[in-house]
Coordinates of C-alpha atoms and ligand atoms in Angstrom, one line a residue:
Chain A
X96 CA 12.1 20.0 -13.4
X97 CA 8.5 21.9 -13.6
X98 CA 6.5 19.2 -14.3
X99 CA 8.0 17.4 -11.5
X100 CA 7.2 19.8 -9.4
X101 CA 3.7 19.8 -10.2
X102 CA 3.1 16.0 -9.8
X103 CA 5.0 16.3 -6.5
X104 CA 3.3 19.3 -5.0
X105 CA 0.3 17.9 -4.2
X106 CA 2.2 15.6 -1.7
X107 CA 3.3 18.6 0.4
X108 CA -0.1 19.6 0.2
X109 CA -1.5 16.4 1.1
X110 CA 1.2 16.3 4.2
X111 CA -0.1 19.5 5.3
X112 CA -3.3 18.3 5.3
X113 CA -2.7 15.4 7.7
X114 CA -0.6 17.7 10.0
X115 CA -3.8 19.6 10.2
X116 CA -6.0 16.9 10.8
X117 CA -4.3 15.5 13.6
X118 CA -3.1 18.8 15.5
X119 CA -4.2 17.9 18.6
X120 CA -1.8 14.6 18.4
X121 CA 0.9 17.0 17.0
X122 CA 0.4 19.2 19.6
X123 CA 0.8 16.8 22.3
X124 CA 4.0 15.3 21.0
X125 CA 5.1 19.0 20.9
X126 CA 4.7 19.6 24.8
X127 CA 6.1 16.5 25.4
X128 CA 9.1 17.1 23.9
X129 CA 9.2 20.8 25.4
X130 CA 8.6 19.0 28.6
X131 CA 11.8 16.9 27.9
X132 CA 14.0 19.6 27.1
X133 CA 12.8 21.5 30.2
X134 CA 14.2 18.6 32.2
X135 CA 17.6 18.9 30.4
X136 CA 17.7 22.4 31.4
X137 CA 17.0 21.6 34.8
X138 CA 19.5 18.9 34.6
X139 CA 22.3 20.7 33.2
X140 CA 21.6 23.8 35.6
X141 CA 22.5 21.5 38.6
X142 CA 25.1 20.5 36.9
X143 CA 26.7 24.2 36.2
X144 CA 26.0 25.2 39.4
X145 CA 27.9 22.5 41.4
X146 CA 30.9 23.2 39.2
X147 CA 33.4 25.4 40.2
X148 CA 34.6 28.1 37.5
X149 CA 31.0 28.5 35.8
X150 CA 32.0 27.0 32.2
X151 CA 32.7 23.5 31.2
X152 CA 34.7 22.5 28.6
X153 CA 34.4 26.0 26.5
X154 CA 30.6 26.0 27.7
X155 CA 29.3 28.7 30.1
X156 CA 25.9 27.9 31.2
X157 CA 24.0 30.4 29.0
X158 CA 25.5 28.6 26.1
X159 CA 24.7 25.6 27.5
X160 CA 21.2 26.7 27.6
X161 CA 21.1 27.9 24.3
X162 CA 22.3 24.6 23.0
X163 CA 19.6 22.7 24.8
X164 CA 16.4 24.7 23.3
X165 CA 18.1 24.8 19.7
X166 CA 19.3 21.3 20.3
X167 CA 15.3 20.6 20.7
X168 CA 14.1 23.0 17.5
X169 CA 17.0 21.6 15.7
X170 CA 15.7 18.1 16.0
X171 CA 12.0 19.0 15.4
X172 CA 12.8 20.5 12.4
X173 CA 15.3 17.5 11.2
X174 CA 13.3 14.8 12.7
X175 CA 12.0 12.3 9.9
X176 CA 9.4 9.3 10.4
X177 CA 10.7 7.5 6.8
X178 CA 11.9 4.4 9.1
X179 CA 8.6 4.2 10.8
X180 CA 6.4 4.9 8.0
X181 CA 7.8 2.2 5.2
X182 CA 7.9 0.0 8.0
X183 CA 4.2 -0.1 8.4
X184 CA 3.6 0.2 4.9
X185 CA 5.8 -2.6 4.3
X186 CA 4.2 -4.6 7.3
X187 CA 0.1 -3.9 6.7
X188 CA 1.0 -4.5 2.4
X189 CA 0.2 -0.6 1.8
X190 CA 2.9 -0.1 -0.1
X191 CA 1.7 -1.5 -2.8
X192 CA -0.6 1.4 -3.4
X193 CA 2.8 3.3 -3.7
X194 CA 4.1 0.6 -6.1
X195 CA 1.6 1.1 -8.7
X196 CA 1.5 4.9 -9.5
X197 CA 4.4 6.1 -11.5
X198 CA 6.0 8.3 -9.5
X199 CA 9.0 7.7 -7.0
X200 CA 8.5 6.3 -3.9
X201 CA 11.1 7.7 -1.9
X202 CA 9.9 11.5 -3.6
X203 CA 6.3 10.8 -2.4
X204 CA 7.7 10.4 1.1
X205 CA 9.6 13.1 1.4
X206 CA 7.4 15.9 0.0
X207 CA 5.0 14.5 2.0
X208 CA 7.0 15.2 4.9
X209 CA 7.8 18.6 3.7
X210 CA 4.3 19.0 4.2
X211 CA 4.2 18.1 8.1
X212 CA 7.7 20.4 8.0
X213 CA 6.2 23.6 6.5
X214 CA 3.4 23.8 9.4
X215 CA 5.6 22.8 12.3
X216 CA 8.0 25.6 10.9
X217 CA 5.7 27.9 10.9
X218 CA 4.1 27.5 14.1
X219 CA 7.6 27.1 16.2
X220 CA 10.3 28.2 14.6
X221 CA 9.6 32.1 15.9
X222 CA 8.4 31.5 19.7
X223 CA 11.7 29.2 20.0
X224 CA 14.7 31.6 18.2
X225 CA 12.9 34.4 19.9
X226 CA 12.5 32.4 23.3
X227 CA 16.6 32.1 22.1
X228 CA 17.6 35.2 21.3
X229 CA 15.7 36.3 24.7
X230 CA 18.4 34.1 27.2
X231 CA 21.3 34.9 25.2
X232 CA 20.2 39.1 25.8
X233 CA 19.4 38.0 29.7
X234 CA 22.6 36.9 29.8
X235 CA 25.0 39.4 27.6
X236 CA 23.2 42.3 27.8
X237 CA 23.5 42.4 24.1
X238 CA 21.3 41.2 21.2
X239 CA 23.1 38.5 19.5
X240 CA 20.8 37.7 16.6
X241 CA 22.2 37.6 13.1
X242 CA 20.4 37.5 10.2
X243 CA 23.2 35.6 8.3
X244 CA 23.9 33.4 11.2
X245 CA 20.7 32.4 10.9
X246 CA 20.1 31.8 7.4
X247 CA 23.1 29.6 7.6
X248 CA 21.6 27.7 10.4
X249 CA 18.6 27.1 8.6
X250 CA 20.6 25.9 5.0
X251 CA 22.3 23.3 7.4
X252 CA 19.5 22.5 9.0
X253 CA 17.8 21.7 5.2
X254 CA 21.1 19.1 4.7
X255 CA 20.7 17.8 8.3
X256 CA 17.3 16.9 7.3
X257 CA 18.3 15.4 3.5
X258 CA 20.6 13.5 5.4
X259 CA 18.3 12.3 8.0
X260 CA 15.6 11.8 5.8
X261 CA 17.7 9.4 3.2
X262 CA 19.2 7.9 6.3
X263 CA 16.1 7.0 7.7
X264 CA 14.7 5.6 4.1
X265 CA 17.9 3.3 3.6
X266 CA 17.0 2.1 7.7
X267 CA 13.2 1.4 7.0
X268 CA 14.8 -0.9 3.7
X269 CA 15.5 -3.3 6.5
X270 CA 12.3 -3.7 7.2
X271 CA 12.1 -5.7 3.9
X272 CA 14.6 -7.9 5.3
X273 CA 13.6 -8.4 8.6
X274 CA 9.5 -7.2 8.2
X275 CA 9.1 -5.7 11.3
X276 CA 11.7 -3.3 12.9
X277 CA 10.0 -1.3 16.1
X278 CA 12.5 -2.6 18.2
X279 CA 15.5 -1.5 16.1
X280 CA 13.8 1.5 15.8
X281 CA 14.3 2.3 18.9
X282 CA 17.9 1.2 19.3
X283 CA 18.8 3.3 16.7
X284 CA 17.2 6.3 17.7
X285 CA 18.9 6.0 21.2
X286 CA 22.4 6.0 19.4
X287 CA 21.6 9.0 16.6
X288 CA 20.4 10.7 19.9
X289 CA 23.8 9.9 21.6
X290 CA 26.2 10.1 18.5
X291 CA 24.5 13.7 17.2
X292 CA 25.1 15.7 20.7
X293 CA 21.2 15.6 21.5
X294 CA 22.1 14.2 24.9
X295 CA 25.8 15.4 25.7
X296 CA 27.0 17.9 23.3
X297 CA 30.1 16.2 21.4
X298 CA 32.6 19.0 22.9
X299 CA 32.5 16.9 26.0
X300 CA 33.8 13.7 24.9
X301 CA 37.3 12.9 25.4
X302 CA 39.6 14.6 22.6
X303 CA 39.6 10.8 20.2
X304 CA 35.9 9.7 20.9
X305 CA 35.3 13.7 19.8
X306 CA 37.6 13.2 16.3
X307 CA 35.8 10.2 15.4
X308 CA 31.9 11.6 16.2
X309 CA 32.3 15.0 14.1
X310 CA 33.2 12.9 11.1
X311 CA 30.4 10.4 11.4
X312 CA 27.0 11.3 9.6
X313 CA 25.4 11.5 12.8
X314 CA 26.9 15.1 13.9
X315 CA 25.8 16.5 10.5
X316 CA 22.3 16.2 12.0
X317 CA 22.0 18.4 14.7
X318 CA 25.2 19.3 16.0
X319 CA 26.7 20.6 12.7
X320 CA 23.4 24.0 12.6
X321 CA 23.3 24.2 16.3
X322 CA 26.9 24.8 16.5
X323 CA 26.9 27.2 13.2
X324 CA 24.3 29.0 15.3
X325 CA 25.6 29.5 18.4
X326 CA 28.6 31.1 16.7
X327 CA 31.2 28.1 17.8
X328 CA 31.6 27.0 13.8
X329 CA 33.0 30.1 11.5
X330 CA 35.0 30.5 8.4
X331 CA 36.5 27.6 7.0
X332 CA 35.7 25.4 9.8
X333 CA 31.7 26.4 9.2
X334 CA 32.6 25.8 5.3
X335 CA 34.0 22.0 6.0
X336 CA 31.3 21.1 8.0
X337 CA 28.7 22.2 5.6
X338 CA 30.9 20.5 3.0
X339 CA 30.8 17.5 5.0
X340 CA 27.0 17.5 5.3
X341 CA 26.6 17.8 1.5
X342 CA 28.7 14.4 1.4
X343 CA 26.7 12.5 3.5
X344 CA 23.3 13.7 1.9
X345 CA 25.0 12.4 -1.6
X346 CA 25.9 9.1 0.2
X347 CA 22.8 8.2 2.0
X348 CA 20.9 9.2 -1.3
X349 CA 22.6 7.1 -3.2
X350 CA 22.8 4.4 -0.6
X351 CA 18.9 4.7 -0.6
X352 CA 18.6 3.8 -4.3
X353 CA 20.6 1.0 -4.3
X354 CA 19.0 -0.3 -1.3
X355 CA 15.6 0.3 -2.7
X356 CA 16.7 -1.6 -6.1
X357 CA 18.1 -4.5 -3.8
X358 CA 15.1 -4.5 -1.7
X359 CA 11.8 -4.7 -4.3
X360 CA 13.2 -7.6 -5.5
X361 CA 13.0 -9.1 -2.3
X362 CA 9.6 -7.5 -1.7
X363 CA 6.8 -9.8 -0.3
X364 CA 3.9 -7.6 0.2
X365 CA 1.6 -9.2 2.7
X366 CA -2.6 -9.3 2.8
X367 CA -5.3 -9.4 0.1
Chain B
X164 CA -1.7 -8.3 -25.1
X165 CA -1.0 -9.8 -21.8
X166 CA 1.1 -12.8 -21.8
X167 CA 2.3 -15.3 -18.8
X168 CA 4.5 -17.8 -19.2
X169 CA 5.0 -20.5 -16.4
X170 CA 4.6 -17.3 -14.0
X171 CA 5.9 -18.8 -10.3
X172 CA 6.1 -17.3 -6.7
X173 CA 7.3 -18.8 -3.9
X174 CA 7.3 -17.1 -0.6
X175 CA 9.3 -17.9 2.4
X176 CA 7.7 -18.8 5.3
X177 CA 9.3 -19.1 8.9
X178 CA 8.1 -22.0 10.7
X179 CA 7.4 -21.3 14.3
X180 CA 7.9 -24.7 16.7
X181 CA 4.9 -24.2 19.6
X182 CA 5.3 -22.8 23.0
X183 CA 7.7 -20.5 24.4
X184 CA 11.0 -22.8 23.5
X185 CA 10.1 -22.6 19.7
X186 CA 9.9 -19.2 19.9
X187 CA 13.2 -18.8 21.5
X188 CA 14.5 -21.8 18.7
X189 CA 12.7 -19.8 16.2
X190 CA 14.7 -16.5 17.0
X191 CA 18.3 -17.9 16.6
X192 CA 17.6 -20.9 13.7
X193 CA 14.9 -20.0 12.0
X194 CA 13.6 -22.9 10.4
X195 CA 12.2 -21.6 7.0
X196 CA 10.2 -23.3 4.1
X197 CA 9.5 -22.3 0.6
X198 CA 5.8 -22.4 -0.1
X199 CA 4.5 -21.7 -4.1
X200 CA 1.7 -19.9 -4.0
X201 CA 1.6 -20.0 -7.8
X202 CA 3.0 -22.7 -10.0
X203 CA 4.0 -22.6 -13.5
X204 CA 0.7 -20.9 -14.6
X205 CA 0.6 -19.9 -17.9
X206 CA -2.4 -17.9 -20.4
X207 CA -2.6 -15.1 -22.6
X208 CA -5.0 -12.3 -23.0
X209 CA -6.0 -10.9 -26.3
X210 CA -6.4 -6.9 -26.6
X211 CA -10.2 -5.8 -25.7
X212 CA -10.7 -9.1 -23.6
X213 CA -12.6 -9.1 -20.5
X214 CA -11.1 -11.7 -18.6
X215 CA -12.5 -13.7 -15.8
X216 CA -9.9 -15.0 -13.3
X217 CA -11.1 -17.1 -10.4
X218 CA -10.3 -20.0 -8.0
X219 CA -11.3 -20.8 -4.5
X220 CA -9.8 -19.1 -1.8
X221 CA -5.8 -18.9 -1.1
X222 CA -6.1 -20.0 -4.7
X223 CA -3.2 -17.8 -5.6
X224 CA -5.0 -14.8 -7.7
X225 CA -3.7 -12.0 -5.6
X226 CA -0.5 -12.9 -5.9
X227 CA -0.8 -13.5 -9.7
X228 CA -2.4 -9.9 -10.1
X229 CA 1.0 -8.5 -7.6
X230 CA 2.7 -9.9 -10.3
X231 CA 1.3 -8.6 -13.2
X232 CA 0.9 -5.1 -11.8
X233 CA 5.1 -5.1 -10.8
X234 CA 4.1 -5.3 -7.2
X235 CA 6.1 -8.8 -7.0
X236 CA 8.7 -9.9 -8.7
X237 CA 8.4 -13.6 -10.1
X238 CA 10.5 -16.4 -8.4
X239 CA 10.5 -17.5 -12.2
X240 CA 8.7 -17.4 -15.4
X241 CA 7.8 -13.9 -17.4
X242 CA 4.6 -12.1 -18.2
X243 CA 4.5 -9.4 -20.7
X244 CA 2.4 -6.7 -20.6
X245 CA 1.7 -4.6 -24.1
X246 CA 5.3 -5.8 -24.6
X247 CA 6.8 -4.6 -21.5
X248 CA 7.8 -6.6 -18.1
X249 CA 6.4 -5.2 -15.2
X250 CA 9.2 -5.3 -13.0
X251 CA 11.8 -4.2 -15.7
X252 CA 11.1 0.0 -16.2
X253 CA 8.2 0.2 -13.0
X254 CA 7.3 4.0 -13.8
X255 CA 7.1 3.9 -17.2
X256 CA 5.1 0.2 -16.7
X257 CA 2.0 1.3 -14.4
X258 CA 1.4 4.6 -16.7
X259 CA -0.8 2.3 -19.1
X260 CA -2.5 0.4 -16.2
X261 CA -5.3 0.7 -14.0
X262 CA -5.2 -1.1 -10.3
X263 CA -8.4 -2.1 -8.2
X264 CA -7.4 -3.7 -4.9
X265 CA -11.1 -4.2 -3.6
X266 CA -10.0 -4.6 0.4
X267 CA -7.6 -1.7 -0.2
X268 CA -7.8 1.5 -0.8
X269 CA -5.1 3.6 -3.3
X270 CA -6.8 7.0 -2.3
X271 CA -4.9 9.2 0.0
X272 CA -6.3 8.6 3.4
X273 CA -6.9 12.4 4.7
X274 CA -7.7 14.2 1.7
X275 CA -11.0 15.2 0.3
X276 CA -12.1 12.7 -2.8
X277 CA -12.0 15.6 -5.3
X278 CA -8.4 16.4 -4.4
X279 CA -7.2 12.7 -4.7
X280 CA -8.3 13.2 -8.1
X281 CA -6.8 16.2 -8.7
X282 CA -3.7 14.6 -7.7
X283 CA -4.2 11.6 -9.8
X284 CA -4.1 14.2 -13.1
X285 CA -0.8 15.5 -11.9
X286 CA 0.8 12.2 -11.9
X287 CA -0.5 10.9 -15.1
X288 CA -0.2 14.2 -16.5
X289 CA -3.8 14.1 -18.0
X290 CA -4.5 17.3 -19.6
X291 CA -7.3 19.7 -18.2
X292 CA -10.1 19.4 -20.9
X293 CA -9.8 15.7 -21.1
X294 CA -9.7 15.4 -17.1
X295 CA -13.1 17.2 -16.9
X296 CA -14.7 15.3 -19.4
X297 CA -13.5 12.0 -17.6
X298 CA -14.7 13.0 -14.1
X299 CA -18.0 14.1 -15.6
X300 CA -18.3 10.5 -17.1
X301 CA -17.2 8.7 -13.9
X302 CA -19.3 10.8 -11.9
X303 CA -22.3 10.1 -14.2
X304 CA -22.0 5.9 -13.8
X305 CA -20.4 5.8 -10.5
X306 CA -22.0 8.7 -8.6
X307 CA -19.7 10.2 -7.3
X308 CA -21.6 13.5 -6.5
X309 CA -22.7 13.0 -3.1
X310 CA -19.0 12.1 -1.2
X311 CA -16.4 14.3 -3.9
X312 CA -15.8 16.6 -0.7
X313 CA -15.4 14.1 2.0
X314 CA -12.1 12.9 3.1
X315 CA -11.7 9.2 2.2
X316 CA -11.2 8.0 5.5
X317 CA -15.0 8.9 5.9
X318 CA -16.3 7.3 3.0
X319 CA -18.5 3.9 3.7
X320 CA -17.2 1.1 1.8
X321 CA -19.3 0.6 -1.4
X322 CA -18.5 4.6 -1.8
X323 CA -14.9 4.0 -1.1
X324 CA -14.9 1.3 -4.2
X325 CA -16.4 3.5 -6.3
X326 CA -14.0 6.3 -5.6
X327 CA -11.2 3.6 -6.1
X328 CA -12.7 2.6 -9.4
X329 CA -13.2 6.2 -10.7
X330 CA -9.1 6.4 -9.5
X331 CA -8.3 3.4 -11.6
X332 CA -10.1 4.4 -14.9
X333 CA -8.9 8.3 -14.5
X334 CA -6.0 8.3 -17.1
X335 CA -8.1 5.9 -19.4
X336 CA -5.6 2.7 -18.8
X337 CA -5.3 0.1 -21.5
X338 CA -4.9 -2.9 -19.1
X339 CA -7.2 -2.9 -16.1
X340 CA -6.3 -5.1 -13.0
X341 CA -9.7 -5.3 -10.8
X342 CA -9.2 -8.2 -7.9
X343 CA -12.8 -8.2 -6.1
X344 CA -14.0 -5.2 -7.0
X345 CA -17.4 -6.0 -5.8
X346 CA -17.1 -7.0 -2.2
X347 CA -19.2 -5.2 -0.1
X348 CA -21.5 -3.7 -2.6
X349 CA -25.1 -3.5 -2.5
X350 CA -26.8 -4.8 -5.9
X351 CA -27.5 -1.2 -7.5
X352 CA -23.8 -0.5 -6.9
X353 CA -23.0 -3.6 -8.5
X354 CA -25.2 -3.3 -11.5
X355 CA -23.4 0.4 -12.0
X356 CA -20.3 -0.7 -11.6
X357 CA -20.3 -3.5 -14.3
X358 CA -22.2 -1.7 -16.7
X359 CA -19.2 0.9 -15.8
X360 CA -16.7 -1.7 -16.7
X361 CA -18.5 -2.9 -19.6
X362 CA -18.9 0.6 -21.1
X363 CA -15.1 1.0 -20.8
X364 CA -14.4 -2.0 -22.3
X365 CA -16.3 -1.6 -25.5
X366 CA -15.9 2.1 -26.0
X367 CA -11.9 2.2 -25.2
X368 CA -10.9 -1.3 -26.1
X369 CA -9.5 -1.9 -22.1
X370 CA -8.3 -4.8 -21.7
X371 CA -9.8 -6.3 -18.6
X372 CA -8.6 -8.7 -15.8
X373 CA -11.8 -9.5 -13.1
X374 CA -11.2 -11.9 -10.1
X375 CA -14.3 -12.1 -7.8
X376 CA -16.3 -14.5 -5.7
X377 CA -19.4 -13.2 -7.3
X378 CA -20.2 -15.4 -10.6
X379 CA -22.6 -12.9 -11.4
X380 CA -19.9 -10.5 -12.4
X381 CA -18.4 -13.3 -14.4
X382 CA -21.7 -14.2 -16.2
X383 CA -22.4 -10.4 -17.2
X384 CA -18.6 -9.5 -18.1
X385 CA -16.3 -12.4 -18.9
X386 CA -15.5 -13.4 -22.4
X387 CA -13.0 -16.1 -21.0
X388 CA -12.5 -17.4 -17.6
X389 CA -8.9 -18.6 -16.2
X390 CA -9.8 -20.7 -13.2
X391 CA -6.4 -21.6 -10.8
X392 CA -6.6 -23.9 -7.9
X393 CA -3.4 -24.0 -5.4
X394 CA -1.5 -22.0 -7.9
X395 CA -2.5 -23.9 -10.8
X396 CA -4.3 -23.7 -14.1
X397 CA -7.2 -25.7 -13.9
X398 CA -9.2 -24.6 -16.9
X399 CA -9.1 -22.1 -19.7
X400 CA -11.9 -21.3 -22.0
X401 CA -15.4 -19.6 -22.4
X402 CA -18.1 -19.6 -20.3
X403 CA -20.2 -21.9 -22.6
X404 CA -17.1 -24.1 -22.8
X405 CA -16.9 -24.8 -19.2
X406 CA -20.7 -25.2 -19.2
X407 CA -20.3 -28.1 -21.7
X408 CA -17.0 -29.5 -20.4
X409 CA -18.6 -29.9 -16.7
X410 CA -21.6 -28.8 -16.9
X411 CA -23.4 -31.8 -17.9
X412 CA -26.0 -30.7 -14.8
X413 CA -29.3 -30.2 -15.9
X414 CA -32.1 -29.1 -13.8
X415 CA -35.7 -31.0 -14.4
X416 CA -38.6 -28.8 -13.0
X417 CA -42.7 -29.8 -13.1
X418 CA -45.6 -28.8 -11.5
X419 CA -47.6 -31.8 -10.6
X420 CA -50.6 -32.7 -8.5
X421 CA -49.3 -35.7 -7.7
X422 CA -48.1 -35.5 -4.0
X423 CA -46.2 -38.7 -4.0
X424 CA -44.4 -38.1 -7.0
X425 CA -40.9 -38.0 -5.5
X426 CA -41.6 -41.4 -4.0
X427 CA -42.7 -43.1 -7.3
X428 CA -40.1 -41.6 -9.1
X429 CA -37.4 -44.1 -8.7
X430 CA -35.0 -42.8 -11.2
X431 CA -31.7 -44.1 -10.0
X432 CA -33.2 -48.1 -10.1
X433 CA -35.0 -47.5 -13.9
X434 CA -31.5 -46.0 -15.5
X435 CA -29.4 -48.3 -13.3
X436 CA -27.0 -45.0 -11.9
X437 CA -25.7 -43.9 -8.9
X438 CA -28.0 -42.2 -6.3
X439 CA -25.7 -39.0 -6.9
X440 CA -26.7 -38.5 -10.1
X441 CA -30.1 -37.8 -9.7
X442 CA -31.3 -36.0 -7.2
X443 CA -34.7 -35.4 -6.6
X444 CA -36.5 -32.4 -4.3
X445 CA -40.5 -31.8 -3.7
X446 CA -42.0 -28.9 -2.4
X447 CA -46.2 -29.0 -2.5
X448 CA -46.6 -29.4 -6.1
X449 CA -43.3 -28.5 -7.4
X450 CA -40.5 -31.3 -7.9
X451 CA -37.0 -30.4 -8.9
X452 CA -35.0 -33.2 -10.3
X453 CA -30.6 -32.5 -10.8
X454 CA -29.1 -35.2 -13.5
X455 CA -26.2 -35.3 -15.3
X456 CA -27.2 -35.5 -18.7
X457 CA -24.0 -37.6 -20.2
X458 CA -25.3 -40.5 -17.9
X459 CA -29.1 -40.2 -18.7
X460 CA -29.7 -38.3 -21.9
X461 CA -32.6 -35.4 -21.4
X462 CA -35.2 -37.1 -23.4
X463 CA -35.0 -40.5 -21.6
X464 CA -35.1 -38.5 -18.7
X465 CA -38.9 -36.9 -20.1
X466 CA -40.0 -39.6 -21.2
X467 CA -39.5 -41.7 -18.2
X468 CA -41.2 -39.1 -16.0
X469 CA -44.0 -38.4 -18.3
X470 CA -45.0 -41.8 -18.4
X471 CA -44.6 -42.4 -14.7
X472 CA -46.9 -39.4 -13.3
X473 CA -48.9 -36.8 -15.0
X474 CA -47.4 -33.4 -15.0
X475 CA -48.9 -29.6 -15.3
X476 CA -46.1 -27.7 -16.6
X477 CA -42.3 -28.9 -17.0
X478 CA -39.2 -27.5 -18.0
X479 CA -35.6 -28.3 -18.5
X480 CA -32.7 -25.5 -16.9
X481 CA -29.5 -25.3 -18.2
X482 CA -26.6 -25.5 -16.0
X483 CA -26.4 -23.2 -13.4
X484 CA -22.2 -21.5 -13.4
X485 CA -22.4 -21.2 -9.5
X486 CA -23.3 -25.2 -9.5
X487 CA -20.6 -25.8 -11.4
X488 CA -17.6 -24.1 -10.2
X489 CA -18.7 -25.6 -6.9
X490 CA -18.2 -28.9 -8.0
X491 CA -14.7 -27.9 -9.3
X492 CA -14.0 -26.5 -6.0
X493 CA -14.8 -29.3 -4.4
X494 CA -12.9 -31.5 -6.9
X495 CA -16.1 -33.5 -7.5
X496 CA -15.4 -33.0 -11.3
X497 CA -12.8 -32.1 -13.3
Ligands
ATP203 N1 3.0 -12.5 1.6 C1 2.8 -13.9 1.8 N2 3.8 -14.8 2.4 C2 3.7 -15.9 2.6 N3 2.8 -16.7 1.8 C3 1.6 -15.7 1.3 C4 1.7 -14.7 1.0 N4 1.1 -13.6 0.3 C5 -0.1 -14.9 -0.1 N5 0.9 -16.0 0.7 C6 -0.2 -17.6 0.4 O1 -0.1 -17.6 -0.9 C7 -1.9 -18.3 -1.6 C8 -2.3 -17.4 -2.4 O2 -2.7 -15.9 -2.2 P1 -3.5 -15.0 -2.6 O3 -3.6 -13.9 -1.6 O4 -2.8 -15.1 -4.0 O5 -5.1 -16.0 -2.6 P2 -6.2 -15.8 -3.7 O6 -6.7 -16.4 -4.7 O7 -6.0 -14.2 -4.1 O8 -7.5 -15.9 -2.3 P3 -8.4 -15.2 -1.5 O9 -9.8 -15.5 -2.9 O10 -8.7 -15.4 -0.9 O11 -8.2 -13.5 -2.3 C9 -1.6 -18.4 0.6 O12 -2.1 -20.1 0.5 C10 -1.3 -17.7 0.6 O13 -1.4 -17.8 2.3
MG204 MG1 -7.2 -12.1 -3.2

């Protein structure tokens, strides 16, 4: 285990350096996301203002605001570029450079991304959590921050990240088959965005759809951690959803292993 | 050490008919065609041998190297390296090999070179003292000192190539695969790299497979040549075997005051052979005659020449490997 860690630790470092090298790019990327966040804030504010009783499907307006910003934070935390990176490496053939080293293909990606993540978390988490807590304080008049809730949220976000990572790896392996999947990736992002509650809280959906969507792996991505943070999942309900997350992590981990062993036989490294 | 048996690789290619109609059609009914890039190639390499693996562009050299290094799975046939099958236990297998693809780097683009070697040290589990010793040696032969603190993306082609070769040697591999390791290098660096390869081969008995379009690499390094063309074996043997098999071409050079030597020497007519078998060029006093010694014996050539004109100095040169190979590629011989 220790030896393993020593092998992959340099990848974390490489990921951090990568983020540091392209920090301007990173800053603009995050600014773009925050802008999108404000757009949906104004949109939802308009919807709430025009509604009659000031509450929708169990969400009050302050809760909705908290939801939007937490969604943004969570999406950033668990975001994974695996699909794109794998697709790109297959397309230009640079995947061969990972294959000639005695290391696990998935693990190098995971640890490299972890490096990016550490940078992102360090920069974003404090201002965003402070912002969310400020909104909650303004509307309710009391501090609602519980360290335990926050830690549970963080744990759940880690599971969500792992699901997302392995899901994206699985999806990326499709690149072995169709060789280029930019379009498919766009479509996937839209569908996942909707099913994971990034656009509308899943609570707003019709009963039947909600039941199905909550079991699907996508709700385990953003929705579960956000609900935990907001205190909407507590007790056994929370444990159940965290358990479901763990199930999906294992599922996609196994699936990625399986797909990898199939894909490697069909790999046709291009170029050279 | 390395056994390659009837190795074959077919690629599926989608063929698109031209124009918009063709694009739409290929979207729904993609027509695929199998092309064999490598057609049942076999050869063996002994422990500690340096094999020059050559062939014209698109012959299938890189494809073979990719199969030998476990990147591509062969369509059929087998390759065994040091008793191992590259595609069976990849992680275990690649520990013992070093690979350089000249057109592509295996270094981390954003890491300073020194840290890249640090990463490789961990990956291959090289002990500290061994690592230090190795780095000192590589530093000396490849002169990495000047740019070892720069990020890889800022290196020049030649610097990057040296860095890549050093990276492939860090863990003292048993087999070294080099796919065009000298493209784009200046003469001095080329020379250093050849020396490094030769030194490692001698010192550690490393088996080396080398593809290159620079035949000087082959002449300096290779004990043996395997030549392929359009995916099939064309030649397998030593350089002197290649020369004696195809290289009956000799070059007669002489110095004469006779400015009409070229006109007066009517070799083709005299020996009753085709014009192409004897090519005469004259530049001032210098005359160069290229001929096939299996058609005209060297002694006859000399007797005739010396009898016909007065020469100041004369020499006969052996076949030039570059020329033999060019002829082989053009299918003029063989
Ligand atoms: N991924 C691929 N898909 C389809 N065809 C391929 C693929 N890779 C290689 N080929 C074809 O296989 C043949 C052999 O290619 P390869 O790269 O092995 O040649 P090479 O001997 O290395 O040539 P060069 O000296 O130019 O590097 C070529 O005709 C090439 O077009
Ligand atoms: Mg090639």
